[in-house]
mmCIF file of C-alpha atoms in Angstrom:
data_model
loop_
_atom_site.group_PDB
_atom_site.id
_atom_site.type_symbol
_atom_site.label_atom_id
_atom_site.label_comp_id
_atom_site.label_asym_id
_atom_site.label_seq_id
_atom_site.Cartn_x
_atom_site.Cartn_y
_atom_site.Cartn_z
ATOM 1 C CA MET C 117 -13.266 -76.848 -45.999
ATOM 2 C CA LYS C 118 -10.234 -74.663 -45.201
ATOM 3 C CA LYS C 119 -12.153 -71.623 -46.436
ATOM 4 C CA LEU C 120 -14.970 -72.424 -44.026
ATOM 5 C CA LEU C 121 -12.501 -72.737 -41.152
ATOM 6 C CA LEU C 122 -10.873 -69.430 -42.102
ATOM 7 C CA LEU C 123 -14.276 -67.724 -42.254
ATOM 8 C CA VAL C 124 -15.232 -69.053 -38.831
ATOM 9 C CA ALA C 125 -11.876 -67.975 -37.383
ATOM 10 C CA VAL C 126 -12.275 -64.473 -38.817
ATOM 11 C CA ALA C 127 -15.868 -64.296 -37.607
ATOM 12 C CA ILE C 128 -14.736 -65.109 -34.080
ATOM 13 C CA SER C 129 -11.567 -62.998 -34.144
ATOM 14 C CA LEU C 130 -13.008 -59.707 -35.350
ATOM 15 C CA PRO C 131 -15.704 -59.164 -32.724
ATOM 16 C CA ALA C 132 -13.514 -60.615 -29.989
ATOM 17 C CA ALA C 133 -10.779 -58.129 -30.854
ATOM 18 C CA ALA C 134 -13.175 -55.194 -30.806
ATOM 19 C CA THR C 135 -15.197 -56.052 -27.702
ATOM 20 C CA ASN C 136 -15.376 -58.889 -25.220
ATOM 21 C CA MET C 137 -17.693 -61.535 -26.602
ATOM 22 C CA LYS C 138 -19.723 -63.445 -24.095
ATOM 23 C CA PRO C 139 -18.111 -66.866 -23.554
ATOM 24 C CA GLY C 140 -20.273 -69.895 -24.181
ATOM 25 C CA LEU C 141 -22.246 -71.497 -26.981
ATOM 26 C CA TRP C 142 -22.760 -69.438 -30.127
ATOM 27 C CA GLU C 143 -24.712 -70.119 -33.300
ATOM 28 C CA MET C 144 -22.882 -69.033 -36.452
ATOM 29 C CA THR C 145 -24.642 -68.714 -39.801
ATOM 30 C CA THR C 146 -22.264 -68.535 -42.767
ATOM 31 C CA GLU C 147 -23.579 -67.487 -46.182
ATOM 32 C CA SER C 148 -21.329 -67.554 -49.223
ATOM 33 C CA ALA C 149 -21.642 -67.909 -52.971
ATOM 34 C CA ALA C 150 -18.808 -70.451 -52.808
ATOM 35 C CA MET C 151 -20.790 -72.585 -50.368
ATOM 36 C CA GLN C 152 -23.816 -72.629 -52.645
ATOM 37 C CA ASN C 153 -21.582 -74.359 -55.195
ATOM 38 C CA MET C 154 -19.657 -76.416 -52.632
ATOM 39 C CA PRO C 155 -19.632 -80.172 -53.157
ATOM 40 C CA LYS C 156 -21.173 -82.243 -50.404
ATOM 41 C CA LEU C 157 -18.702 -82.981 -47.613
ATOM 42 C CA SER C 158 -17.824 -86.617 -47.047
ATOM 43 C CA ALA C 159 -18.419 -88.304 -43.701
ATOM 44 C CA GLN C 160 -14.635 -88.222 -43.148
ATOM 45 C CA GLN C 161 -14.475 -84.447 -43.792
ATOM 46 C CA LEU C 162 -17.414 -83.846 -41.445
ATOM 47 C CA GLU C 163 -15.713 -85.964 -38.775
ATOM 48 C CA GLN C 164 -12.441 -84.031 -39.214
ATOM 49 C CA MET C 165 -14.309 -80.754 -38.771
ATOM 50 C CA LYS C 166 -16.012 -82.097 -35.630
ATOM 51 C CA LYS C 167 -12.601 -83.059 -34.196
ATOM 52 C CA MET C 168 -11.508 -79.439 -34.702
ATOM 53 C CA GLY C 169 -14.594 -78.209 -32.846
ATOM 54 C CA VAL C 170 -16.655 -77.195 -35.871
ATOM 55 C CA ASP C 171 -19.996 -78.948 -35.614
ATOM 56 C CA ILE C 172 -21.900 -78.330 -38.827
ATOM 57 C CA ALA C 173 -25.450 -78.783 -37.728
ATOM 58 C CA GLN C 174 -27.200 -77.973 -40.961
ATOM 59 C CA LEU C 175 -26.872 -76.619 -44.447
ATOM 60 C CA GLN C 176 -29.826 -74.392 -45.246
ATOM 61 C CA GLY C 177 -30.235 -72.746 -48.666
ATOM 62 C CA GLY C 178 -26.579 -71.983 -49.258
ATOM 63 C CA ALA C 179 -25.904 -71.143 -45.595
ATOM 64 C CA ILE C 180 -24.167 -73.302 -43.019
ATOM 65 C CA VAL C 181 -25.570 -73.027 -39.521
ATOM 66 C CA ASN C 182 -23.302 -74.416 -36.837
ATOM 67 C CA LYS C 183 -22.648 -74.213 -33.119
ATOM 68 C CA VAL C 184 -19.305 -72.845 -31.887
ATOM 69 C CA CYS C 185 -17.904 -72.857 -28.363
ATOM 70 C CA ILE C 186 -16.188 -69.599 -27.378
ATOM 71 C CA THR C 187 -13.880 -70.026 -24.376
ATOM 72 C CA ARG C 188 -13.194 -67.223 -21.893
ATOM 73 C CA GLU C 189 -9.654 -66.917 -23.349
ATOM 74 C CA MET C 190 -11.029 -66.518 -26.884
ATOM 75 C CA ALA C 191 -13.597 -63.968 -25.693
ATOM 76 C CA GLU C 192 -10.978 -61.858 -23.933
ATOM 77 C CA ARG C 193 -8.577 -61.510 -26.882
ATOM 78 C CA THR C 194 -7.698 -57.950 -27.748
ATOM 79 C CA ASN C 195 -5.938 -58.635 -31.038
ATOM 80 C CA ALA C 196 -7.531 -60.280 -34.083
ATOM 81 C CA THR C 197 -4.157 -61.787 -34.998
ATOM 82 C CA GLN C 198 -4.438 -64.141 -32.014
ATOM 83 C CA GLY C 199 -7.415 -65.912 -33.576
ATOM 84 C CA MET C 200 -6.130 -66.339 -37.119
ATOM 85 C CA PRO C 201 -5.178 -69.856 -38.137
ATOM 86 C CA GLU C 202 -1.485 -69.677 -39.032
ATOM 87 C CA GLN C 203 -1.744 -72.707 -41.317
ATOM 88 C CA THR C 204 -3.667 -70.669 -43.921
ATOM 89 C CA GLY C 205 -0.715 -68.338 -44.506
ATOM 90 C CA CYS C 206 -3.047 -65.360 -44.012
ATOM 91 C CA LYS C 207 -2.074 -62.343 -41.958
ATOM 92 C CA PRO C 208 -4.367 -59.558 -40.776
ATOM 93 C CA VAL C 209 -3.183 -56.017 -41.603
ATOM 94 C CA ASN C 210 -4.702 -52.514 -41.385
ATOM 95 C CA GLN C 211 -6.885 -53.328 -38.379
ATOM 96 C CA THR C 212 -9.161 -50.445 -37.409
ATOM 97 C CA GLN C 213 -12.037 -49.900 -35.022
ATOM 98 C CA SER C 214 -14.626 -47.136 -35.121
ATOM 99 C CA GLY C 215 -17.425 -47.432 -32.602
ATOM 100 C CA SER C 216 -19.131 -50.782 -33.107
ATOM 101 C CA THR C 217 -17.395 -51.481 -36.426
ATOM 102 C CA TYR C 218 -14.085 -53.314 -36.784
ATOM 103 C CA THR C 219 -12.294 -53.829 -40.112
ATOM 104 C CA VAL C 220 -9.210 -55.761 -41.156
ATOM 105 C CA ASP C 221 -7.515 -56.582 -44.444
ATOM 106 C CA LEU C 222 -6.198 -60.102 -45.005
ATOM 107 C CA VAL C 223 -3.066 -60.830 -47.010
ATOM 108 C CA CYS C 224 -2.638 -64.519 -47.806
ATOM 109 C CA ASP C 225 0.616 -65.898 -49.181
ATOM 110 C CA GLY C 226 0.544 -69.491 -47.997
ATOM 111 C CA LYS C 227 1.199 -72.713 -49.848
ATOM 112 C CA ASP C 228 -2.494 -73.409 -50.398
ATOM 113 C CA MET C 229 -4.029 -69.934 -50.203
ATOM 114 C CA LYS C 230 -2.918 -66.719 -51.920
ATOM 115 C CA GLY C 231 -4.740 -63.440 -52.315
ATOM 116 C CA LYS C 232 -6.250 -60.484 -50.511
ATOM 117 C CA GLY C 233 -9.414 -59.934 -48.605
ATOM 118 C CA ARG C 234 -11.225 -57.537 -46.344
ATOM 119 C CA SER C 235 -13.529 -58.217 -43.414
ATOM 120 C CA LYS C 236 -15.824 -55.893 -41.512
ATOM 121 C CA ALA C 237 -17.562 -56.823 -38.260
ATOM 122 C CA VAL C 238 -20.402 -54.867 -36.720
ATOM 123 C CA PHE C 239 -21.404 -55.973 -33.263
ATOM 124 C CA SER C 240 -24.205 -55.342 -30.801
ATOM 125 C CA GLY C 241 -22.849 -55.707 -27.290
ATOM 126 C CA ASP C 242 -21.339 -59.054 -26.369
ATOM 127 C CA ARG C 243 -24.136 -61.296 -27.704
ATOM 128 C CA SER C 244 -24.346 -60.768 -31.474
ATOM 129 C CA PHE C 245 -22.385 -59.648 -34.517
ATOM 130 C CA VAL C 246 -22.348 -59.669 -38.308
ATOM 131 C CA THR C 247 -19.131 -60.043 -40.301
ATOM 132 C CA GLU C 248 -18.981 -59.406 -44.046
ATOM 133 C CA SER C 249 -15.881 -60.555 -45.916
ATOM 134 C CA GLU C 250 -14.579 -60.649 -49.438
ATOM 135 C CA PHE C 251 -11.596 -62.555 -50.768
ATOM 136 C CA LYS C 252 -9.972 -62.680 -54.176
ATOM 137 C CA GLY C 253 -7.082 -64.987 -54.976
ATOM 138 C CA THR C 254 -6.445 -68.715 -55.247
ATOM 139 C CA MET C 255 -7.013 -71.696 -53.001
ATOM 140 C CA HIS C 256 -5.214 -74.938 -53.871
ATOM 141 C CA GLY C 257 -4.418 -73.343 -57.255
ATOM 142 C CA MET C 258 -8.077 -72.678 -58.068
ATOM 143 C CA PRO C 259 -9.330 -69.080 -58.502
ATOM 144 C CA VAL C 260 -11.479 -67.717 -55.687
ATOM 145 C CA ASN C 261 -13.572 -64.553 -55.844
ATOM 146 C CA ASP C 262 -15.999 -64.758 -52.962
ATOM 147 C CA ARG C 263 -18.112 -62.647 -50.651
ATOM 148 C CA SER C 264 -19.445 -64.068 -47.440
ATOM 149 C CA LYS C 265 -21.532 -63.027 -44.485
ATOM 150 C CA ILE C 266 -21.302 -64.582 -41.043
ATOM 151 C CA SER C 267 -23.727 -63.726 -38.287
ATOM 152 C CA GLY C 268 -23.260 -64.891 -34.745
ATOM 153 C CA LYS C 269 -25.574 -64.973 -31.770
ATOM 154 C CA TRP C 270 -24.918 -66.124 -28.250
ATOM 155 C CA LEU C 271 -27.076 -69.037 -27.080
ATOM 156 C CA ALA C 272 -25.926 -70.213 -23.618
ATOM 157 C CA ASN C 273 -23.183 -70.104 -20.986
ATOM 158 C CA ASP C 274 -22.596 -73.859 -21.264
ATOM 159 C CA CYS C 275 -21.238 -75.262 -24.542
ATOM 160 C CA GLY C 276 -22.496 -78.748 -23.704
ATOM 161 C CA SER C 277 -20.833 -81.268 -26.031
ATOM 162 C CA VAL C 278 -19.548 -78.623 -28.473
ATOM 163 C CA LYS C 279 -15.769 -78.270 -28.123
ATOM 164 C CA PRO C 280 -13.829 -75.026 -28.765
ATOM 165 C CA ILE C 281 -12.419 -74.637 -32.277
ATOM 166 C CA ALA C 282 -8.944 -76.076 -32.661
ATOM 167 C CA PRO C 283 -6.544 -74.811 -35.350
ATOM 168 C CA PRO C 284 -6.890 -76.692 -38.654
ATOM 169 C CA GLN C 285 -4.274 -79.414 -39.176
ATOM 170 C CA ARG C 286 -2.236 -79.586 -42.348
#
């Protein structure tokens, strides 16, 4: 669950840092080998994610499709560090932008998550992006070697009942 939250945070942070995302309701599709093997989330875990603003609408063939509310403040960030959840112990380093491509390395040395990763976001204006990430290390003492892809597309100005993502609680 923490990995999913980190992936969503990175997916939002990278494009927002490189260009102003359009505020409002977004659909995020997260594909990952780790998620294909992920145990089913309990009702309590799903409820906890909803309280943080992550509404997992559906799991489709190894991909999670969910709605995310991007506030104006989130959309106007100019630094990917602002969107990273501090509780993971991960810090973005080596941030670069070239045209419509933004890359960042992640160094994680937290209590629950250790390792290194790299993310690359390619965006099309303020209404869509694709982020590809890889991470190798440990999470809760278990080895992790994962690649993931997150695509985002803007849906509407109004988020409706979907709340903005809140930082994960310990």
